[in-house]
Every structure is written in C-alpha cells, then in structure tokens.
Amino acid sequence: MRRSHILSTGFRVPDRVVTNEELTTLMDTTDEWIQQRSGILERRWVDGSEAGSDLGAAAAEMALERAGLRARDVDCLIVATLSPDHFFPGTGVFLQRKLGIKDIPCLDVRNQCSGFLYGLSVADAWIRVGQYERVLLVGTEVHSTGLHRNDAGRDTAVLFGDGAGAVVLGAVTEERHTRDRGVLSVHIHADGAHAEKLWVEAPSSASDPFISHEDIDEGLTRPAMQGRDVFKHAIVRMPEAVHEALAANDYSVDDIDMLIPHQANLRISQAVQKILGLPDDRVYNNIQRYGNTTAASIPIALHECIEEGRLHDGDLLCLTAFGSGFTWGSALIRW
Ligand code: COA
C-alpha cells in the first residue's frame, strides 16, 4: 500500500515581536483582555520587507534541508494562504521563483484556517495515486498589513500574526516502513452558509468597480468577524472531525498520542481538548507566541512540537482545523 508521509518540516516567522503591551499603544485594549480571551502573549509582524512568499520560501528551504533534498527534487508545490502577495497570480508562483524551481505545478489553496488540511488532502491523494513522489506543502500568512491596527479592528487585530510553515511529503510503502506509517486519512468539510461570518468583503469582483474609496473608508478591505459564532462552531466542528478521523481508522480518542489543533484561540483549543477528554501532555499549543497564523499555524506548531521532542516515532498524530468559510477538517498520521 502506497501512502504519503511528512518527511520533514520547516518554519519562518518575522523577527519583529509585537507584544500585547505594544498593541495597547495602537488600540483600546489590554494585555489582560487579550490573554483572557485568546491566550496570546505576543505575535510576529513583518517590517515591510517580507511578503508571504518570502516567509514561505524560508520555511520551505528549512524543510527541504531537513529532508536532505534540493528544491528541484520536488515534483509539485502547494501553497495555502488567505493573504496572498497579490490578487493574482497566486502566491505559489512567487514562492516557486524564490526557491529557484522551474516548471513544476504550483497550486494555490484558499481555504483560510483549514488551508493546510485542504492542501494536505490534495498532496496525499496525488502521492497515493502515484502522480507525484514528493510534494512541498507550505502555509504562509502576512496578516499584519491587512489588519485594522487601530480601535476599529481591535477584535481581530489582537488575534492574528504573521508566519509560515512548510512540510515535504513523500511516498512511503509497506516494504520500507511498518504497515500503517504515514498519512492515514484526511477529512475536509465546508459550509458556505456562514461565509460572511469571517471575511474580507472588498475588493470584490462581484462589485463594479471592484474596489472604491468608500470601501476603504468603510473598512471593507479589513477582516470582519462574528467572533462568538466562530467560537461556537469551532468547538463543535473540530471534535466532530477528530471523531470522524478516528472512526475511519478504527481508533478511539485514547489512541491519540498528540493532537495539534489549528491555533485559532487558546480557549478554542482548550474547549476542544476538554470535549475530547485529552490530557494536557497530548495536546500541543503555541498560539501564546505567534497568535493565529491561519494556514501556517498547523505546520509551525508541528515543527515546534517535533523540535521540543514531543512527537515520537510510531505516535498517532491528529490534526484538526476550523476557520472562515466555514471550513474544517482533520487528519490522522502515524508518525
Ligand atoms: N480589547 C478589549 N476589549 C475588546 C477587544 C479588545 N481587543 N475586542 C473586543 N472588545 C470588547 C467588545 O467591544 C465587547 O465590549 P462590550 O461588552 O462593551 O460590547 C467585549 O470586549 C466583549 O466582546 P465579545 O466579542 O463579546 O467577546 P468574546 O468573549 O466573544 O471574545 C473573541 C471575543 C474574538 C476573543 C472570541 O469571540 C473568539 O475567540 N472568537 C473566535 C475567534 C477566532 O478564533 N477566530 C479565528 C477563527 S479561525
């Protein structure tokens, strides 16, 4: 049986640390409010010199080096982001150019906080059917330049951060590895009934002109979120997706060695952990240091979880995400 497996990980966050205290100089908020509602202590913001494709390329280079591969050894590039460098073309081709890779397909995935899992689903399927041997999957976000960094955006600006995470996926077979090593399943979902609950309304090709001065003045180019609705759905959909993954593979919650939830909000992760009944040492969170980095949050957390020695050979790793769309999903991986 041919499966895909994560061969290596890499990450890159901007050097600039933005503390909650610094945010209090930009908007009406407090360190206490941010910590209590989200668990976030600080996040990283670019200084104007790095685009999402730069962060993504740095994360990808680290992942490639750790896999002992050169960029040209990769057959395909998938980039997940909700903050593309440009309206079009997608960030994938800019990232490809920065890596110096020519003539491989570049797929852009636009499924926000679930983008990494959507990308993983495609990468896994391509590898399983033998279309590609090695896929580079990158989640990258530059949120800071698109946020209302003032009172008008205080409910969103405090939550999001910039960063990128990357994984190299390769084919594994039963001959080389134990029976069920690798990506066991990926389940992805969406419900467009909630599309406007976390979105950026403009620019919009559904309007003519697609951007106006009024749009900018009214703040339509900035993210708008119904936070409570997002919270309520997230804590239902993520546990549901985890159970779906476990059932599909004949496992139970007790079999999970490590759960890495999308880092949306520490309170969401803690609620998901409680609903599933997992102890602290089997859930990984690092939102405290990076905020919500959307498509990058799972690969960054995975990288740090490995670096901290918390993921071991043979462990059952579960990933789950929820976000704008709404979109959500889960993956189960035998490490
Ligand atoms: N600092 C201080 N006060 C703030 C604030 C900030 N940064 N942002 C909002 N407030 C105020 C509100 O104006 C409101 O004041 P009011 O009671 O006088 O009207 C009060 O805090 C409570 O706001 P509310 O939105 O009800 O808070 P909440 O408990 O729902 O928490 C979120 C807000 C955003 C933290 C929470 O809803 C949440 O985490 N949602 C999920 C968000 C998320 O994860 N998004 C990404 C998903 S991928």
mmCIF file of C-alpha atoms and ligand atoms in Angstrom:
data_model
loop_
_atom_site.group_PDB
_atom_site.id
_atom_site.type_symbol
_atom_site.label_atom_id
_atom_site.label_comp_id
_atom_site.label_asym_id
_atom_site.label_seq_id
_atom_site.Cartn_x
_atom_site.Cartn_y
_atom_site.Cartn_z
ATOM 1 C CA MET A 1 0.000 0.000 0.000
ATOM 2 C CA ARG A 2 1.387 3.381 -1.001
ATOM 3 C CA ARG A 3 0.864 6.292 1.356
ATOM 4 C CA SER A 4 2.176 9.805 1.786
ATOM 5 C CA HIS A 5 4.222 10.777 4.799
ATOM 6 C CA ILE A 6 5.624 14.019 6.166
ATOM 7 C CA LEU A 7 9.378 13.693 5.607
ATOM 8 C CA SER A 8 10.368 16.986 7.223
ATOM 9 C CA THR A 9 9.118 20.342 8.491
ATOM 10 C CA GLY A 10 10.341 23.936 8.478
ATOM 11 C CA PHE A 11 9.125 27.320 9.631
ATOM 12 C CA ARG A 12 9.847 31.016 9.498
ATOM 13 C CA VAL A 13 8.344 33.876 11.472
ATOM 14 C CA PRO A 14 9.328 37.532 11.128
ATOM 15 C CA ASP A 15 11.919 38.772 13.640
ATOM 16 C CA ARG A 16 9.687 41.562 14.931
ATOM 17 C CA VAL A 17 7.888 40.560 18.136
ATOM 18 C CA VAL A 18 4.694 42.516 18.859
ATOM 19 C CA THR A 19 3.618 42.172 22.465
ATOM 20 C CA ASN A 20 0.135 42.763 23.814
ATOM 21 C CA GLU A 21 1.600 45.791 25.565
ATOM 22 C CA GLU A 22 2.639 47.254 22.203
ATOM 23 C CA LEU A 23 -0.915 46.761 20.886
ATOM 24 C CA THR A 24 -2.240 48.888 23.753
ATOM 25 C CA THR A 25 -0.396 51.830 22.182
ATOM 26 C CA LEU A 26 -2.257 51.283 18.882
ATOM 27 C CA MET A 27 -5.789 50.473 20.059
ATOM 28 C CA ASP A 28 -8.081 50.421 23.071
ATOM 29 C CA THR A 29 -7.175 47.031 24.525
ATOM 30 C CA THR A 30 -5.300 45.486 27.435
ATOM 31 C CA ASP A 31 -2.836 42.653 27.898
ATOM 32 C CA GLU A 32 -5.294 41.118 30.363
ATOM 33 C CA TRP A 33 -8.225 41.148 27.874
ATOM 34 C CA ILE A 34 -6.135 39.573 25.106
ATOM 35 C CA GLN A 35 -4.676 36.894 27.377
ATOM 36 C CA GLN A 36 -8.005 36.028 28.982
ATOM 37 C CA ARG A 37 -9.921 35.772 25.691
ATOM 38 C CA SER A 38 -7.264 34.212 23.464
ATOM 39 C CA GLY A 39 -4.215 33.085 25.473
ATOM 40 C CA ILE A 40 -1.980 35.142 23.167
ATOM 41 C CA LEU A 41 1.053 36.885 24.715
ATOM 42 C CA GLU A 42 2.759 38.080 21.542
ATOM 43 C CA ARG A 43 2.794 37.640 17.781
ATOM 44 C CA ARG A 44 5.173 38.430 14.912
ATOM 45 C CA TRP A 45 4.614 41.133 12.322
ATOM 46 C CA VAL A 46 6.647 41.719 9.161
ATOM 47 C CA ASP A 47 8.513 45.030 8.950
ATOM 48 C CA GLY A 48 7.527 45.742 5.353
ATOM 49 C CA SER A 49 10.430 43.871 3.766
ATOM 50 C CA GLU A 50 8.932 40.353 3.753
ATOM 51 C CA ALA A 51 5.963 39.051 1.746
ATOM 52 C CA GLY A 52 4.117 35.799 2.397
ATOM 53 C CA SER A 53 6.149 34.221 -0.416
ATOM 54 C CA ASP A 54 9.394 35.234 1.376
ATOM 55 C CA LEU A 55 8.289 33.694 4.678
ATOM 56 C CA GLY A 56 7.041 30.627 2.808
ATOM 57 C CA ALA A 57 10.283 30.260 0.841
ATOM 58 C CA ALA A 58 12.357 30.419 4.052
ATOM 59 C CA ALA A 59 10.133 27.796 5.719
ATOM 60 C CA ALA A 60 10.324 25.626 2.595
ATOM 61 C CA GLU A 61 14.134 25.892 2.445
ATOM 62 C CA MET A 62 14.361 24.697 6.050
ATOM 63 C CA ALA A 63 12.031 21.767 5.350
ATOM 64 C CA LEU A 64 13.959 20.814 2.205
ATOM 65 C CA GLU A 65 17.293 20.952 4.015
ATOM 66 C CA ARG A 66 15.954 18.760 6.804
ATOM 67 C CA ALA A 67 14.717 16.239 4.253
ATOM 68 C CA GLY A 68 18.158 16.239 2.612
ATOM 69 C CA LEU A 69 16.580 17.448 -0.632
ATOM 70 C CA ARG A 70 17.150 20.288 -3.062
ATOM 71 C CA ALA A 71 14.259 22.401 -4.318
ATOM 72 C CA ARG A 72 14.477 20.755 -7.748
ATOM 73 C CA ASP A 73 13.808 17.345 -6.159
ATOM 74 C CA VAL A 74 10.203 18.410 -5.514
ATOM 75 C CA ASP A 75 7.558 17.452 -8.098
ATOM 76 C CA CYS A 76 4.862 19.880 -7.056
ATOM 77 C CA LEU A 77 4.284 22.925 -4.830
ATOM 78 C CA ILE A 78 1.076 23.625 -2.909
ATOM 79 C CA VAL A 79 0.707 26.957 -1.122
ATOM 80 C CA ALA A 80 -2.133 27.678 1.286
ATOM 81 C CA THR A 81 -2.778 31.301 2.231
ATOM 82 C CA LEU A 82 -5.615 33.759 2.804
ATOM 83 C CA SER A 83 -3.205 36.688 2.500
ATOM 84 C CA PRO A 84 -1.733 36.285 -0.992
ATOM 85 C CA ASP A 85 1.092 38.579 -2.115
ATOM 86 C CA HIS A 86 -1.174 39.796 -4.939
ATOM 87 C CA PHE A 87 -4.790 39.442 -6.108
ATOM 88 C CA PHE A 88 -3.385 37.277 -8.914
ATOM 89 C CA PRO A 89 -1.332 35.300 -9.813
ATOM 90 C CA GLY A 90 -1.290 33.156 -6.707
ATOM 91 C CA THR A 91 1.495 33.196 -4.139
ATOM 92 C CA GLY A 92 2.618 29.767 -5.372
ATOM 93 C CA VAL A 93 4.429 31.051 -8.443
ATOM 94 C CA PHE A 94 6.234 33.785 -6.487
ATOM 95 C CA LEU A 95 7.332 31.204 -3.948
ATOM 96 C CA GLN A 96 8.395 28.832 -6.709
ATOM 97 C CA ARG A 97 10.514 31.587 -8.280
ATOM 98 C CA LYS A 98 12.147 32.398 -4.937
ATOM 99 C CA LEU A 99 13.053 28.733 -4.489
ATOM 100 C CA GLY A 100 14.555 28.708 -7.988
ATOM 101 C CA ILE A 101 12.398 25.793 -9.148
ATOM 102 C CA LYS A 102 11.311 25.761 -12.780
ATOM 103 C CA ASP A 103 8.395 24.010 -14.414
ATOM 104 C CA ILE A 104 6.611 22.264 -11.599
ATOM 105 C CA PRO A 105 2.903 22.791 -10.939
ATOM 106 C CA CYS A 106 2.041 25.370 -8.270
ATOM 107 C CA LEU A 107 -1.368 25.029 -6.669
ATOM 108 C CA ASP A 108 -2.802 27.825 -4.553
ATOM 109 C CA VAL A 109 -5.235 26.789 -1.838
ATOM 110 C CA ARG A 110 -7.623 29.381 -0.428
ATOM 111 C CA ASN A 111 -9.319 27.711 2.478
ATOM 112 C CA GLN A 112 -8.150 30.023 5.226
ATOM 113 C CA CYS A 113 -7.527 28.367 8.594
ATOM 114 C CA SER A 114 -8.246 24.950 7.076
ATOM 115 C CA GLY A 115 -5.906 25.639 4.145
ATOM 116 C CA PHE A 116 -3.144 23.392 5.396
ATOM 117 C CA LEU A 117 -5.527 20.428 5.741
ATOM 118 C CA TYR A 118 -7.074 21.096 2.327
ATOM 119 C CA GLY A 119 -3.547 21.191 0.865
ATOM 120 C CA LEU A 120 -2.618 18.032 2.734
ATOM 121 C CA SER A 121 -5.678 16.281 1.328
ATOM 122 C CA VAL A 122 -4.621 17.078 -2.244
ATOM 123 C CA ALA A 123 -0.932 16.268 -1.653
ATOM 124 C CA ASP A 124 -1.847 12.962 -0.027
ATOM 125 C CA ALA A 125 -4.161 11.982 -2.892
ATOM 126 C CA TRP A 126 -1.592 12.897 -5.556
ATOM 127 C CA ILE A 127 1.085 10.847 -3.817
ATOM 128 C CA ARG A 128 -1.205 7.863 -3.168
ATOM 129 C CA VAL A 129 -2.201 7.565 -6.820
ATOM 130 C CA GLY A 130 1.418 7.898 -7.930
ATOM 131 C CA GLN A 131 1.048 11.230 -9.693
ATOM 132 C CA TYR A 132 3.917 12.742 -7.686
ATOM 133 C CA GLU A 133 6.676 11.370 -5.439
ATOM 134 C CA ARG A 134 7.410 14.499 -3.435
ATOM 135 C CA VAL A 135 5.152 17.443 -2.719
ATOM 136 C CA LEU A 136 6.168 20.637 -0.934
ATOM 137 C CA LEU A 137 3.222 21.983 1.080
ATOM 138 C CA VAL A 138 3.520 25.491 2.516
ATOM 139 C CA GLY A 139 1.149 27.528 4.675
ATOM 140 C CA THR A 140 2.086 31.190 4.807
ATOM 141 C CA GLU A 141 0.405 34.358 6.042
ATOM 142 C CA VAL A 142 1.103 38.055 6.299
ATOM 143 C CA HIS A 143 -1.895 39.267 8.256
ATOM 144 C CA SER A 144 -0.431 42.379 9.790
ATOM 145 C CA THR A 145 -0.513 44.581 6.681
ATOM 146 C CA GLY A 146 -4.215 43.813 6.175
ATOM 147 C CA LEU A 147 -5.421 44.368 9.732
ATOM 148 C CA HIS A 148 -7.082 47.447 11.181
ATOM 149 C CA ARG A 149 -4.265 48.283 13.576
ATOM 150 C CA ASN A 150 -6.496 50.720 15.480
ATOM 151 C CA ASP A 151 -9.666 50.711 17.603
ATOM 152 C CA ALA A 152 -11.833 49.708 14.620
ATOM 153 C CA GLY A 153 -10.008 46.390 14.327
ATOM 154 C CA ARG A 154 -9.358 45.569 17.946
ATOM 155 C CA ASP A 155 -11.478 42.392 17.915
ATOM 156 C CA THR A 156 -9.387 40.908 15.072
ATOM 157 C CA ALA A 157 -6.010 42.702 15.106
ATOM 158 C CA VAL A 158 -5.109 41.256 18.509
ATOM 159 C CA LEU A 159 -5.662 37.677 17.321
ATOM 160 C CA PHE A 160 -3.706 37.308 14.082
ATOM 161 C CA GLY A 161 0.028 37.034 13.409
ATOM 162 C CA ASP A 162 2.428 36.529 10.502
ATOM 163 C CA GLY A 163 4.412 33.369 9.781
ATOM 164 C CA ALA A 164 4.952 30.365 7.559
ATOM 165 C CA GLY A 165 5.292 26.621 7.997
ATOM 166 C CA ALA A 166 6.257 24.000 5.427
ATOM 167 C CA VAL A 167 6.329 20.246 5.100
ATOM 168 C CA VAL A 168 7.834 17.938 2.482
ATOM 169 C CA LEU A 169 5.594 14.980 1.741
ATOM 170 C CA GLY A 170 6.934 11.848 0.120
ATOM 171 C CA ALA A 171 5.738 8.377 -0.762
ATOM 172 C CA VAL A 172 6.210 5.546 1.731
ATOM 173 C CA THR A 173 5.434 1.912 1.062
ATOM 174 C CA GLU A 174 4.895 -1.118 3.268
ATOM 175 C CA GLU A 175 8.180 -2.647 2.161
ATOM 176 C CA ARG A 176 10.163 0.232 3.646
ATOM 177 C CA HIS A 177 8.090 1.008 6.694
ATOM 178 C CA THR A 178 5.722 -0.509 9.189
ATOM 179 C CA ARG A 179 2.247 -1.263 7.962
ATOM 180 C CA ASP A 180 0.399 1.941 8.728
ATOM 181 C CA ARG A 181 3.094 4.632 8.783
ATOM 182 C CA GLY A 182 2.233 7.944 7.141
ATOM 183 C CA VAL A 183 -0.936 9.905 6.462
ATOM 184 C CA LEU A 184 -3.809 7.562 7.302
ATOM 185 C CA SER A 185 -6.655 9.880 6.340
ATOM 186 C CA VAL A 186 -7.635 13.478 5.688
ATOM 187 C CA HIS A 187 -11.245 14.638 6.017
ATOM 188 C CA ILE A 188 -12.264 18.128 4.885
ATOM 189 C CA HIS A 189 -15.583 19.968 5.045
ATOM 190 C CA ALA A 190 -17.203 23.322 4.291
ATOM 191 C CA ASP A 191 -20.488 25.140 4.899
ATOM 192 C CA GLY A 192 -20.860 28.338 2.875
ATOM 193 C CA ALA A 193 -23.978 29.330 4.840
ATOM 194 C CA HIS A 194 -21.523 31.057 7.198
ATOM 195 C CA ALA A 195 -19.267 32.673 4.586
ATOM 196 C CA GLU A 196 -19.776 36.232 5.835
ATOM 197 C CA LYS A 197 -19.104 35.435 9.491
ATOM 198 C CA LEU A 198 -15.363 35.780 8.991
ATOM 199 C CA TRP A 199 -14.425 37.502 5.772
ATOM 200 C CA VAL A 200 -12.908 40.391 3.889
ATOM 201 C CA GLU A 201 -15.643 41.958 1.752
ATOM 202 C CA ALA A 202 -13.542 44.056 -0.641
ATOM 203 C CA PRO A 203 -12.003 44.101 -3.164
ATOM 204 C CA SER A 204 -14.766 42.094 -4.810
ATOM 205 C CA SER A 205 -15.248 41.238 -8.471
ATOM 206 C CA ALA A 206 -18.954 40.923 -7.598
ATOM 207 C CA SER A 207 -18.961 44.753 -7.319
ATOM 208 C CA ASP A 208 -18.341 47.273 -10.065
ATOM 209 C CA PRO A 209 -15.841 48.799 -9.592
ATOM 210 C CA PHE A 210 -14.277 46.026 -7.584
ATOM 211 C CA ILE A 211 -12.731 48.489 -5.131
ATOM 212 C CA SER A 212 -13.840 52.036 -4.265
ATOM 213 C CA HIS A 213 -12.691 54.789 -1.907
ATOM 214 C CA GLU A 214 -15.886 54.182 0.073
ATOM 215 C CA ASP A 215 -14.956 50.515 0.542
ATOM 216 C CA ILE A 216 -11.653 51.613 2.018
ATOM 217 C CA ASP A 217 -13.203 54.330 4.188
ATOM 218 C CA GLU A 218 -15.829 51.899 5.499
ATOM 219 C CA GLY A 219 -13.160 49.342 6.372
ATOM 220 C CA LEU A 220 -14.455 46.688 3.965
ATOM 221 C CA THR A 221 -10.897 45.782 2.967
ATOM 222 C CA ARG A 222 -10.208 44.617 6.526
ATOM 223 C CA PRO A 223 -11.277 41.319 8.115
ATOM 224 C CA ALA A 224 -14.706 41.331 9.772
ATOM 225 C CA MET A 225 -15.609 38.582 12.228
ATOM 226 C CA GLN A 226 -18.581 37.480 14.273
ATOM 227 C CA GLY A 227 -16.290 36.087 16.945
ATOM 228 C CA ARG A 228 -18.871 34.339 19.090
ATOM 229 C CA ASP A 229 -20.350 32.441 16.134
ATOM 230 C CA VAL A 230 -16.886 31.394 15.016
ATOM 231 C CA PHE A 231 -16.120 30.186 18.530
ATOM 232 C CA LYS A 232 -19.380 28.221 18.877
ATOM 233 C CA HIS A 233 -18.991 26.420 15.559
ATOM 234 C CA ALA A 234 -15.262 25.745 16.014
ATOM 235 C CA ILE A 235 -15.728 23.844 19.263
ATOM 236 C CA VAL A 236 -18.371 21.614 17.658
ATOM 237 C CA ARG A 237 -16.753 21.009 14.265
ATOM 238 C CA MET A 238 -13.208 20.264 15.404
ATOM 239 C CA PRO A 239 -14.121 17.469 17.866
ATOM 240 C CA GLU A 240 -16.586 16.129 15.270
ATOM 241 C CA ALA A 241 -13.810 15.993 12.643
ATOM 242 C CA VAL A 242 -11.437 14.287 15.094
ATOM 243 C CA HIS A 243 -14.046 11.608 15.802
ATOM 244 C CA GLU A 244 -14.606 11.193 12.065
ATOM 245 C CA ALA A 245 -10.872 10.564 11.538
ATOM 246 C CA LEU A 246 -10.712 8.101 14.433
ATOM 247 C CA ALA A 247 -13.793 6.180 13.283
ATOM 248 C CA ALA A 248 -12.466 5.943 9.719
ATOM 249 C CA ASN A 249 -9.307 4.261 11.027
ATOM 250 C CA ASP A 250 -10.813 2.168 13.842
ATOM 251 C CA TYR A 251 -9.165 4.167 16.591
ATOM 252 C CA SER A 252 -10.528 5.881 19.682
ATOM 253 C CA VAL A 253 -9.544 9.114 21.439
ATOM 254 C CA ASP A 254 -7.328 7.079 23.800
ATOM 255 C CA ASP A 255 -5.139 6.125 20.828
ATOM 256 C CA ILE A 256 -4.209 9.750 20.050
ATOM 257 C CA ASP A 257 -0.648 10.466 21.206
ATOM 258 C CA MET A 258 -0.658 14.084 20.063
ATOM 259 C CA LEU A 259 -3.391 16.458 18.921
ATOM 260 C CA ILE A 260 -2.331 19.619 17.116
ATOM 261 C CA PRO A 261 -5.346 21.864 16.670
ATOM 262 C CA HIS A 262 -5.222 24.874 14.368
ATOM 263 C CA GLN A 263 -4.067 27.688 16.634
ATOM 264 C CA ALA A 264 -7.145 29.931 16.418
ATOM 265 C CA ASN A 265 -7.510 30.793 20.055
ATOM 266 C CA LEU A 266 -6.199 29.012 23.153
ATOM 267 C CA ARG A 267 -9.722 28.959 24.587
ATOM 268 C CA ILE A 268 -10.972 27.124 21.497
ATOM 269 C CA SER A 269 -8.125 24.586 21.735
ATOM 270 C CA GLN A 270 -8.801 24.073 25.450
ATOM 271 C CA ALA A 271 -12.524 23.576 24.828
ATOM 272 C CA VAL A 272 -11.775 21.031 22.069
ATOM 273 C CA GLN A 273 -9.331 19.243 24.388
ATOM 274 C CA LYS A 274 -11.954 19.116 27.146
ATOM 275 C CA ILE A 275 -14.697 17.830 24.841
ATOM 276 C CA LEU A 276 -12.374 15.090 23.596
ATOM 277 C CA GLY A 277 -11.144 14.323 27.124
ATOM 278 C CA LEU A 278 -7.431 14.542 26.282
ATOM 279 C CA PRO A 279 -4.789 15.313 28.942
ATOM 280 C CA ASP A 280 -2.504 18.361 28.583
ATOM 281 C CA ASP A 281 0.537 16.342 27.527
ATOM 282 C CA ARG A 282 -1.311 15.063 24.446
ATOM 283 C CA VAL A 283 -2.269 18.454 23.009
ATOM 284 C CA TYR A 284 0.183 20.946 21.530
ATOM 285 C CA ASN A 285 -0.380 24.725 21.557
ATOM 286 C CA ASN A 286 1.972 27.573 20.694
ATOM 287 C CA ILE A 287 -0.530 30.351 19.935
ATOM 288 C CA GLN A 288 0.828 32.139 23.004
ATOM 289 C CA ARG A 289 3.893 33.182 20.978
ATOM 290 C CA TYR A 290 2.531 33.592 17.452
ATOM 291 C CA GLY A 291 -1.181 34.391 17.562
ATOM 292 C CA ASN A 292 -3.376 32.885 14.853
ATOM 293 C CA THR A 293 -1.219 32.394 11.750
ATOM 294 C CA THR A 294 -4.104 30.764 9.843
ATOM 295 C CA ALA A 295 -2.829 28.374 7.114
ATOM 296 C CA ALA A 296 0.620 28.420 8.732
ATOM 297 C CA SER A 297 -0.460 27.563 12.262
ATOM 298 C CA ILE A 298 -0.523 23.755 11.991
ATOM 299 C CA PRO A 299 2.845 23.345 10.204
ATOM 300 C CA ILE A 300 4.505 25.845 12.588
ATOM 301 C CA ALA A 301 3.056 24.009 15.595
ATOM 302 C CA LEU A 302 4.051 20.637 14.124
ATOM 303 C CA HIS A 303 7.611 21.862 13.612
ATOM 304 C CA GLU A 304 7.906 23.147 17.189
ATOM 305 C CA CYS A 305 6.225 20.047 18.625
ATOM 306 C CA ILE A 306 8.906 17.915 16.934
ATOM 307 C CA GLU A 307 11.712 20.294 17.996
ATOM 308 C CA GLU A 308 10.556 20.054 21.607
ATOM 309 C CA GLY A 309 10.790 16.264 21.410
ATOM 310 C CA ARG A 310 7.078 15.754 21.992
ATOM 311 C CA LEU A 311 6.379 13.668 18.895
ATOM 312 C CA HIS A 312 7.957 10.207 18.686
ATOM 313 C CA ASP A 313 8.317 7.544 16.028
ATOM 314 C CA GLY A 314 5.130 5.498 15.858
ATOM 315 C CA ASP A 315 2.961 8.124 17.596
ATOM 316 C CA LEU A 316 -0.573 8.659 16.370
ATOM 317 C CA LEU A 317 -0.793 12.349 15.444
ATOM 318 C CA CYS A 318 -4.128 14.048 14.904
ATOM 319 C CA LEU A 319 -4.509 17.457 13.226
ATOM 320 C CA THR A 320 -7.712 19.449 13.183
ATOM 321 C CA ALA A 321 -8.695 22.877 11.905
ATOM 322 C CA PHE A 322 -11.635 25.222 11.627
ATOM 323 C CA GLY A 323 -11.982 28.616 10.035
ATOM 324 C CA SER A 324 -13.518 31.088 7.646
ATOM 325 C CA GLY A 325 -15.945 29.664 5.117
ATOM 326 C CA PHE A 326 -16.774 27.943 7.407
ATOM 327 C CA THR A 327 -14.283 25.205 6.574
ATOM 328 C CA TRP A 328 -12.931 22.492 8.839
ATOM 329 C CA GLY A 329 -11.300 19.093 8.839
ATOM 330 C CA SER A 330 -8.924 16.606 10.396
ATOM 331 C CA ALA A 331 -6.000 14.361 9.530
ATOM 332 C CA LEU A 332 -4.639 11.280 11.211
ATOM 333 C CA ILE A 333 -0.960 10.462 10.759
ATOM 334 C CA ARG A 334 1.086 7.546 12.076
ATOM 335 C CA TRP A 335 4.411 9.294 12.747
HETATM 336 N N1 COA B 1 -9.681 44.627 23.825
HETATM 337 C C1 COA B 1 -10.582 44.963 24.758
HETATM 338 N N2 COA B 1 -11.910 44.805 24.595
HETATM 339 C C2 COA B 1 -12.324 44.277 23.428
HETATM 340 C C3 COA B 1 -11.423 43.924 22.407
HETATM 341 C C4 COA B 1 -10.062 44.109 22.647
HETATM 342 N N3 COA B 1 -9.107 43.782 21.751
HETATM 343 N N4 COA B 1 -12.131 43.434 21.374
HETATM 344 C C5 COA B 1 -13.429 43.488 21.724
HETATM 345 N N5 COA B 1 -13.544 44.007 22.965
HETATM 346 C C6 COA B 1 -14.755 44.242 23.749
HETATM 347 C C7 COA B 1 -16.010 44.272 22.909
HETATM 348 O O1 COA B 1 -16.174 45.541 22.347
HETATM 349 C C8 COA B 1 -17.069 43.933 23.930
HETATM 350 O O2 COA B 1 -17.374 45.090 24.663
HETATM 351 P P1 COA B 1 -18.899 45.380 25.170
HETATM 352 O O3 COA B 1 -19.215 44.227 26.081
HETATM 353 O O4 COA B 1 -18.775 46.692 25.839
HETATM 354 O O5 COA B 1 -19.721 45.377 23.927
HETATM 355 C C9 COA B 1 -16.352 42.985 24.881
HETATM 356 O O6 COA B 1 -14.960 43.149 24.636
HETATM 357 C C10 COA B 1 -16.726 41.545 24.664
HETATM 358 O O7 COA B 1 -16.709 41.297 23.283
HETATM 359 P P2 COA B 1 -17.134 39.915 22.705
HETATM 360 O O8 COA B 1 -16.932 39.931 21.227
HETATM 361 O O9 COA B 1 -18.470 39.550 23.221
HETATM 362 O O10 COA B 1 -16.036 38.984 23.395
HETATM 363 P P3 COA B 1 -15.914 37.446 23.354
HETATM 364 O O11 COA B 1 -15.898 36.931 24.723
HETATM 365 O O12 COA B 1 -16.811 36.802 22.360
HETATM 366 O O13 COA B 1 -14.418 37.293 22.788
HETATM 367 C C11 COA B 1 -13.229 36.798 20.790
HETATM 368 C C12 COA B 1 -14.097 37.811 21.522
HETATM 369 C C13 COA B 1 -12.961 37.323 19.383
HETATM 370 C C14 COA B 1 -11.907 36.633 21.518
HETATM 371 C C15 COA B 1 -13.978 35.440 20.759
HETATM 372 O O14 COA B 1 -15.283 35.604 20.296
HETATM 373 C C16 COA B 1 -13.271 34.433 19.937
HETATM 374 O O15 COA B 1 -12.201 33.983 20.270
HETATM 375 N N6 COA B 1 -13.861 34.022 18.799
HETATM 376 C C17 COA B 1 -13.205 33.135 17.884
HETATM 377 C C18 COA B 1 -12.243 33.952 17.086
HETATM 378 C C19 COA B 1 -11.332 33.113 16.266
HETATM 379 O O16 COA B 1 -10.758 32.180 16.749
HETATM 380 N N7 COA B 1 -11.192 33.463 15.004
HETATM 381 C C20 COA B 1 -10.365 32.775 14.117
HETATM 382 C C21 COA B 1 -11.006 31.503 13.751
HETATM 383 S S1 COA B 1 -10.060 30.605 12.657
#
